[in-house]
PDB file of C-alpha atoms in Angstrom:
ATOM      1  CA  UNK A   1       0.000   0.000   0.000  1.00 69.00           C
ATOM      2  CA  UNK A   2       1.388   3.374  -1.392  1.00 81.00           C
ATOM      3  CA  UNK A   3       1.465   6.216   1.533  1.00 82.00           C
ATOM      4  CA  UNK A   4      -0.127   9.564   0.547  1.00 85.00           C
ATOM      5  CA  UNK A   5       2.184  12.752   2.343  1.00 85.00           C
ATOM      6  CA  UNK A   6       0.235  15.405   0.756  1.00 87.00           C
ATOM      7  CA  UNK A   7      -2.096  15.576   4.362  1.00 88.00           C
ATOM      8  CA  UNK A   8       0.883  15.792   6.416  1.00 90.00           C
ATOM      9  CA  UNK A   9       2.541  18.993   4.336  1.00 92.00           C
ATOM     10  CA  UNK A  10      -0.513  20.921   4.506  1.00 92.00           C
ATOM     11  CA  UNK A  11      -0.753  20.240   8.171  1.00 94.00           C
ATOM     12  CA  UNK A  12       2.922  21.412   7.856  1.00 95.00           C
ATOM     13  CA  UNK A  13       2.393  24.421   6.461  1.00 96.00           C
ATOM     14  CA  UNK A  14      -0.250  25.464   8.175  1.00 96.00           C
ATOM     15  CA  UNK A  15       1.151  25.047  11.453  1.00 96.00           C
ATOM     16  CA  UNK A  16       4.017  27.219   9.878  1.00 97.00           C
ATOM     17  CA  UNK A  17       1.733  29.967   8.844  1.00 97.00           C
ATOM     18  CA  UNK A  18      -0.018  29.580  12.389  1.00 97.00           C
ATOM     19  CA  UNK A  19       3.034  30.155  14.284  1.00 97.00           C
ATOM     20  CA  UNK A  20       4.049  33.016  12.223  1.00 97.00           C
ATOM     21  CA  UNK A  21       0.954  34.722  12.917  1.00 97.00           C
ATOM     22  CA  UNK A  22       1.140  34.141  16.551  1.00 97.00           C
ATOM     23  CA  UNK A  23       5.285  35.642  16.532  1.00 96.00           C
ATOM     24  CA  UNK A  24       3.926  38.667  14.431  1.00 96.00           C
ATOM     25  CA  UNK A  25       0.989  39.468  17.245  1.00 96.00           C
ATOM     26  CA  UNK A  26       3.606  39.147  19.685  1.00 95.00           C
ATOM     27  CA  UNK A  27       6.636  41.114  18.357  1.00 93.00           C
ATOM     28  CA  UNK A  28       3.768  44.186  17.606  1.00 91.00           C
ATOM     29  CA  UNK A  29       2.553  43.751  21.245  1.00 90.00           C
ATOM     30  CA  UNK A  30       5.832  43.598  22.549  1.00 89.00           C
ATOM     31  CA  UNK A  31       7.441  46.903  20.515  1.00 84.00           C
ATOM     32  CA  UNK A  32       6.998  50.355  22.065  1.00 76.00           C
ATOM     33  CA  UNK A  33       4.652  53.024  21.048  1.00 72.00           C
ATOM     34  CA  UNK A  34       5.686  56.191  20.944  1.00 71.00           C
ATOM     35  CA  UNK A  35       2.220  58.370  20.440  1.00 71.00           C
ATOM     36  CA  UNK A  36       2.914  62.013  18.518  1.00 71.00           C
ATOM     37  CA  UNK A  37       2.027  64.462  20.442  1.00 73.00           C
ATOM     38  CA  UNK A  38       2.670  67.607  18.512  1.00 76.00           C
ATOM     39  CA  UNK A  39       1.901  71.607  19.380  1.00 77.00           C
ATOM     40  CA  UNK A  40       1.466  68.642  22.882  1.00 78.00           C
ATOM     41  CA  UNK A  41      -2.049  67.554  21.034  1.00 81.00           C
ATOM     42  CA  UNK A  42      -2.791  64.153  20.384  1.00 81.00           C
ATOM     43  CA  UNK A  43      -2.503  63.791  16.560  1.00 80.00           C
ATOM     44  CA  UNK A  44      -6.116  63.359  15.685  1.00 85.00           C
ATOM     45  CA  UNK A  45      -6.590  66.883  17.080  1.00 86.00           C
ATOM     46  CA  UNK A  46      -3.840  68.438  15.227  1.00 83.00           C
ATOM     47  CA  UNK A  47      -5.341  66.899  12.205  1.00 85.00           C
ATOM     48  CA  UNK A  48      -8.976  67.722  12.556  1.00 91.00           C
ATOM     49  CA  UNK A  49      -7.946  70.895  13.710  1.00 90.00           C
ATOM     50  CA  UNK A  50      -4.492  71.985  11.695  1.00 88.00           C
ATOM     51  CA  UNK A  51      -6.278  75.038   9.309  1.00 91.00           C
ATOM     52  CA  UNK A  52      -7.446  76.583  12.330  1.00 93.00           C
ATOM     53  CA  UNK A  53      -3.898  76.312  14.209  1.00 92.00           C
ATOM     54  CA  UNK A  54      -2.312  78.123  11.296  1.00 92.00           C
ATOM     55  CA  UNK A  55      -4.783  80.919  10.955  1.00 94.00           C
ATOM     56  CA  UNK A  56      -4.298  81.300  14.782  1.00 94.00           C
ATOM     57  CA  UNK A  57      -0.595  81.855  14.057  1.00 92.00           C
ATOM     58  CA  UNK A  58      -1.141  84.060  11.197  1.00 94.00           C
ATOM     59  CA  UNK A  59      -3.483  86.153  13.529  1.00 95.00           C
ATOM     60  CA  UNK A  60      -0.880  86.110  16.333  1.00 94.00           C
ATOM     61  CA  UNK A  61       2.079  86.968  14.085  1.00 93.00           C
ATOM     62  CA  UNK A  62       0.021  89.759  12.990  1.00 94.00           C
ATOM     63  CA  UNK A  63      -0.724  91.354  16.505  1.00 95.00           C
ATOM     64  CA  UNK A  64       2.488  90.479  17.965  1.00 95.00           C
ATOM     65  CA  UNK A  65       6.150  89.958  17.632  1.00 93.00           C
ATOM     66  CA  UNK A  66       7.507  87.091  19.016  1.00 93.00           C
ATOM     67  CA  UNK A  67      11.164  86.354  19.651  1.00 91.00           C
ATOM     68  CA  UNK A  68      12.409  82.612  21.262  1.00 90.00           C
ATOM     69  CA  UNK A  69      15.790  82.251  22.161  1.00 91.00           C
ATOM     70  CA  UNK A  70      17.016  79.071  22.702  1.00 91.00           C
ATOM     71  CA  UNK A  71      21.082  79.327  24.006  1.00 90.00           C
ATOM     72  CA  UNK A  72      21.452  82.901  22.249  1.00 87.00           C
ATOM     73  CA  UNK A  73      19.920  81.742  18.836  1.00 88.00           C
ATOM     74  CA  UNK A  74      16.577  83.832  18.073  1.00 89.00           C
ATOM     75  CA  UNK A  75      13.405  82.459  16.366  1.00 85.00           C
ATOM     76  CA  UNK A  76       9.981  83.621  15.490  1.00 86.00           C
ATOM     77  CA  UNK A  77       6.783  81.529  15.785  1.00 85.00           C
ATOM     78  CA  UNK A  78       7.670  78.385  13.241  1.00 84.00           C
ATOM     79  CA  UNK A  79       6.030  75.690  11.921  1.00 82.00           C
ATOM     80  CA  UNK A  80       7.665  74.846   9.011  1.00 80.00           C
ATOM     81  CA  UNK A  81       9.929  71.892  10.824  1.00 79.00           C
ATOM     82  CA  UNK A  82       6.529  69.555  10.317  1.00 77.00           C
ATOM     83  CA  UNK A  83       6.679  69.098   7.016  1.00 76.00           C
ATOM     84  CA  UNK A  84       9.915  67.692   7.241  1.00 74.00           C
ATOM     85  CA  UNK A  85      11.483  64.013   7.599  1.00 72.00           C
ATOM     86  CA  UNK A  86      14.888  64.296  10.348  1.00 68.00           C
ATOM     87  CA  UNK A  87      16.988  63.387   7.555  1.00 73.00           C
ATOM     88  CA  UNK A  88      16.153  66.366   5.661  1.00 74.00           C
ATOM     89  CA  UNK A  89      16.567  68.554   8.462  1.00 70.00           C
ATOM     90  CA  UNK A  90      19.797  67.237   9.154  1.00 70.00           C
ATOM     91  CA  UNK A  91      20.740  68.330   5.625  1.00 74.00           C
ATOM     92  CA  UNK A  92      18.938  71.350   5.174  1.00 72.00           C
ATOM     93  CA  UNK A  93      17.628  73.094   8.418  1.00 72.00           C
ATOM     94  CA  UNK A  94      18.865  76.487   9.778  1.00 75.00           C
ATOM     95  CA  UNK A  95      17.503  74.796  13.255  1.00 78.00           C
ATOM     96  CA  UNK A  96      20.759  72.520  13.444  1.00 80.00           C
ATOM     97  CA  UNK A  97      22.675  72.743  16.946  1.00 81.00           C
ATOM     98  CA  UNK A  98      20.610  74.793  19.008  1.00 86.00           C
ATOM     99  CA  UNK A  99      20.499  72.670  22.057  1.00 88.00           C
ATOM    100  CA  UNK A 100      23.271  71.090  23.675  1.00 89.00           C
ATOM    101  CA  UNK A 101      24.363  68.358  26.169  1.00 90.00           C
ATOM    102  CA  UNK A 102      23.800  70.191  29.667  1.00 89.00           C
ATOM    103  CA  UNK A 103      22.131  73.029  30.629  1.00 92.00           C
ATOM    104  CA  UNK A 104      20.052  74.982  27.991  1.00 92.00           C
ATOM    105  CA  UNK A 105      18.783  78.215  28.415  1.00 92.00           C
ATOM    106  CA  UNK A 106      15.037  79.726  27.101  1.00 91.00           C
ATOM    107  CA  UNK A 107      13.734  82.950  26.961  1.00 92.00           C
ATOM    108  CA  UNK A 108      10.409  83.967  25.567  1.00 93.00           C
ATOM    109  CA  UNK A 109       9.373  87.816  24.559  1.00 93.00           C
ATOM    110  CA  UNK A 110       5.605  88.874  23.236  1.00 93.00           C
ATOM    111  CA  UNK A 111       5.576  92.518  21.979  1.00 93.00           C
ATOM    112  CA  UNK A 112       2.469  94.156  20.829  1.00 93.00           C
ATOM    113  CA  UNK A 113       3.270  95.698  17.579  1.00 93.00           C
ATOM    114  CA  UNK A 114       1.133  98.854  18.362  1.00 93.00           C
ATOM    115  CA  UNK A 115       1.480  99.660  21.723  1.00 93.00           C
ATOM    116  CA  UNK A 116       5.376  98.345  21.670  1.00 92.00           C
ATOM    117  CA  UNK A 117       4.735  96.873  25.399  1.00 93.00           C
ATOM    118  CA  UNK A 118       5.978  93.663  26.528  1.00 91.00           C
ATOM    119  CA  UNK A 119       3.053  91.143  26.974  1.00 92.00           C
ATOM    120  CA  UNK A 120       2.237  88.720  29.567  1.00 91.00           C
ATOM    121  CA  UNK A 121       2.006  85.006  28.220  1.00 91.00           C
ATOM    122  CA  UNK A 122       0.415  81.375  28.607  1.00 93.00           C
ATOM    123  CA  UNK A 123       3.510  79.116  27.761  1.00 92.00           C
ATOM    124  CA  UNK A 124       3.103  75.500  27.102  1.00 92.00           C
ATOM    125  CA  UNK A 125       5.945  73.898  25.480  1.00 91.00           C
ATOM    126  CA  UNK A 126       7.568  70.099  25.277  1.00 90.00           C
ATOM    127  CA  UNK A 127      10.781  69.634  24.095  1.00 89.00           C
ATOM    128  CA  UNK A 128      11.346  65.787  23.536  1.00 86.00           C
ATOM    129  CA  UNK A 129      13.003  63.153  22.120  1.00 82.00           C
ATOM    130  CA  UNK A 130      12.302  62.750  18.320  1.00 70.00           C
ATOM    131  CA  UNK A 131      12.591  58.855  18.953  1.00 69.00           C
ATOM    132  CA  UNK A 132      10.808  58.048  22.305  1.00 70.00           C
ATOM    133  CA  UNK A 133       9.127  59.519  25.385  1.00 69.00           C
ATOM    134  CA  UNK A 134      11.620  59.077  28.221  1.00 73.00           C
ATOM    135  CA  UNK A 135      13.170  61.851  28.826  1.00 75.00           C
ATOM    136  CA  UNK A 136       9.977  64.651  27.669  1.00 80.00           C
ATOM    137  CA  UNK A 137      10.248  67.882  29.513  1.00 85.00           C
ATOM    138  CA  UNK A 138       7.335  70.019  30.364  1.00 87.00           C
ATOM    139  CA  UNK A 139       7.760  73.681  30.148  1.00 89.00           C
ATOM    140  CA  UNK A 140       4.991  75.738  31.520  1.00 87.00           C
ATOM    141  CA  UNK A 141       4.758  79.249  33.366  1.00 87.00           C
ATOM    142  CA  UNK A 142       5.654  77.641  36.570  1.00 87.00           C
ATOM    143  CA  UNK A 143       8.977  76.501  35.591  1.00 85.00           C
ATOM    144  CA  UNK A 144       9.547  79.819  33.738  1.00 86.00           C
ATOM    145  CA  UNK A 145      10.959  83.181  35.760  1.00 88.00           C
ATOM    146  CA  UNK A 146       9.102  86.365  34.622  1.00 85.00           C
ATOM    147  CA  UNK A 147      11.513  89.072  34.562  1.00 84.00           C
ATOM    148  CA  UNK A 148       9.355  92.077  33.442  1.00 86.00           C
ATOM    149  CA  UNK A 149       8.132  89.994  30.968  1.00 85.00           C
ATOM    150  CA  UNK A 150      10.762  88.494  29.655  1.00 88.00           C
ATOM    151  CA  UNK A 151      10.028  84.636  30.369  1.00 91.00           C
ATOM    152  CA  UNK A 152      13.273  82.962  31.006  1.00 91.00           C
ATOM    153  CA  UNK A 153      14.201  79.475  31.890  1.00 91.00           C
ATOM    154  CA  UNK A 154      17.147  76.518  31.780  1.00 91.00           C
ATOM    155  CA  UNK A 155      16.632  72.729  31.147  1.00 90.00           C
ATOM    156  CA  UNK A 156      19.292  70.339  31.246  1.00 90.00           C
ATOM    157  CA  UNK A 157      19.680  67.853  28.347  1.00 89.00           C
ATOM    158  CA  UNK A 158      21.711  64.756  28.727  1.00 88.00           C
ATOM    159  CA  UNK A 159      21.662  63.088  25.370  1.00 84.00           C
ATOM    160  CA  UNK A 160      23.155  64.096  21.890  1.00 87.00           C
ATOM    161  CA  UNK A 161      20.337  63.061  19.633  1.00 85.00           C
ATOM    162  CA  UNK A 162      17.659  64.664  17.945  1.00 84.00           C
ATOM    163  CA  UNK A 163      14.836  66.794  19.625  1.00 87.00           C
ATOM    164  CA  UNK A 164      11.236  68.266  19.034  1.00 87.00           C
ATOM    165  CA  UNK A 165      10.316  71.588  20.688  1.00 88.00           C
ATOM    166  CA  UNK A 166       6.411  71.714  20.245  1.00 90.00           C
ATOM    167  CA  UNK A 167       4.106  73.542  22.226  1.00 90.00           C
ATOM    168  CA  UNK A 168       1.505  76.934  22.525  1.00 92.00           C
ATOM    169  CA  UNK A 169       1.886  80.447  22.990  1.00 93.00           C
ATOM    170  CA  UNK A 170      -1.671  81.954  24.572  1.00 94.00           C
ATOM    171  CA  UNK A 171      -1.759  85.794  24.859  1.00 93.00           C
ATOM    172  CA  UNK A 172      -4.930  87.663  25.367  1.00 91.00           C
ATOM    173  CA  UNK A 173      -7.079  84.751  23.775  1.00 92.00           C
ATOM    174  CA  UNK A 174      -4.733  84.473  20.955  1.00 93.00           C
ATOM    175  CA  UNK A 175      -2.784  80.977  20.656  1.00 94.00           C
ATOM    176  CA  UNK A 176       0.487  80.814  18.547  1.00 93.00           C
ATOM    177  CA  UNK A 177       2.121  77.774  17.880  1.00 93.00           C
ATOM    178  CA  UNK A 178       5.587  76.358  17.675  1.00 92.00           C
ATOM    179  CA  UNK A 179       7.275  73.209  16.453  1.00 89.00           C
ATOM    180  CA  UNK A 180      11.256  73.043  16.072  1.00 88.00           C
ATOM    181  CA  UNK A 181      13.548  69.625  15.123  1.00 85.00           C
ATOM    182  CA  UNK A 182      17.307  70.455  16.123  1.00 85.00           C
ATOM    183  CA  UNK A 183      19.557  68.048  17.924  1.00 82.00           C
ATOM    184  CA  UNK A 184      22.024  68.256  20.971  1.00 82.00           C
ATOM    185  CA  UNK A 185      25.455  68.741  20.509  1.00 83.00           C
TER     186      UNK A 185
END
């Protein structure tokens, strides 16, 4: 009597395919999750709501001037790091180097462009590892010092990799956003 083995390879391969699925589940529920939280929104927010973010800048440009110095290097209020992949930016950004290993000093001015007076402001920023969450720092008012309202403050950094500064300017109703890629020298 001839033996048929065409039963025992599909068993074969489907305990093969099985298994596979079962490693595949596991590896994905195993891996870490890093969840975007940019202009410190959950994504879904930023996307529903991204038209109205922009116009909100545009509106607070055009009331206000806004200077951000990070370690003696001045910005305005920019968003055009988003669009952007962290290769590119390695290649192409004027926001290369601005933070280093250490301490790291911030300070935040709001000038009304017709009155010319200094301007009190609701600061919440994040500035954050590009590739996970465990070292995010939380900068809001209370860890800023308000030095006739110039908002000042120092963070200390302790890895040379690449970083996100993302957060929210509010002044008078008015929200401006911000979202930086640099690295730490």
């Amino acid at each position: 009597m001839k033996r048929n083995y065409w039963p025992l390879f599909f068993i074969g391969i489907f305990s093969f395919v099985f298994s596979m699925i079962v490693w595949t589940v596991k590896s994905a529920v195993n891996a870490p999750v890093i969840e975007d939280k940019s202009f410190m929104k959950k994504y879904q927010d930023v996307d529903e709501h991204y038209n109205d973010m922009m116009i909100s800048n545009d509106k607070f440009l055009s009331k206000y001037n806004f200077e951000l110095d990070v370690n003696e290097k001045k910005f305005d209020l920019t968003t055009d790091d988003i669009k952007y992949s962290q290769r590119v930016m390695e290649k192409y950004s004027s926001h290369k180097d601005i933070l280093k290993v250490g301490q790291n000093s911030l300070n935040i001015i709001v000038i009304d462009k017709i009155t010319k007076e200094k301007k009190d402001i609701n600061i919440e920023l994040e500035v954050s590892k590009s590739i996970s969450a465990d070292a995010d720092l939380i900068l809001n008012n209370e860890q800023f010092k308000n030095n006739d309202k110039v908002f000042s403050s120092t963070f200390e950094l302790k890895d040379e990799t690449n970083w996100i500064i993302t957060g929210s300017f509010t002044v008078d109703g008015i929200v401006g956003y911000i979202y930086i890629r640099t690295n730490a020298i």
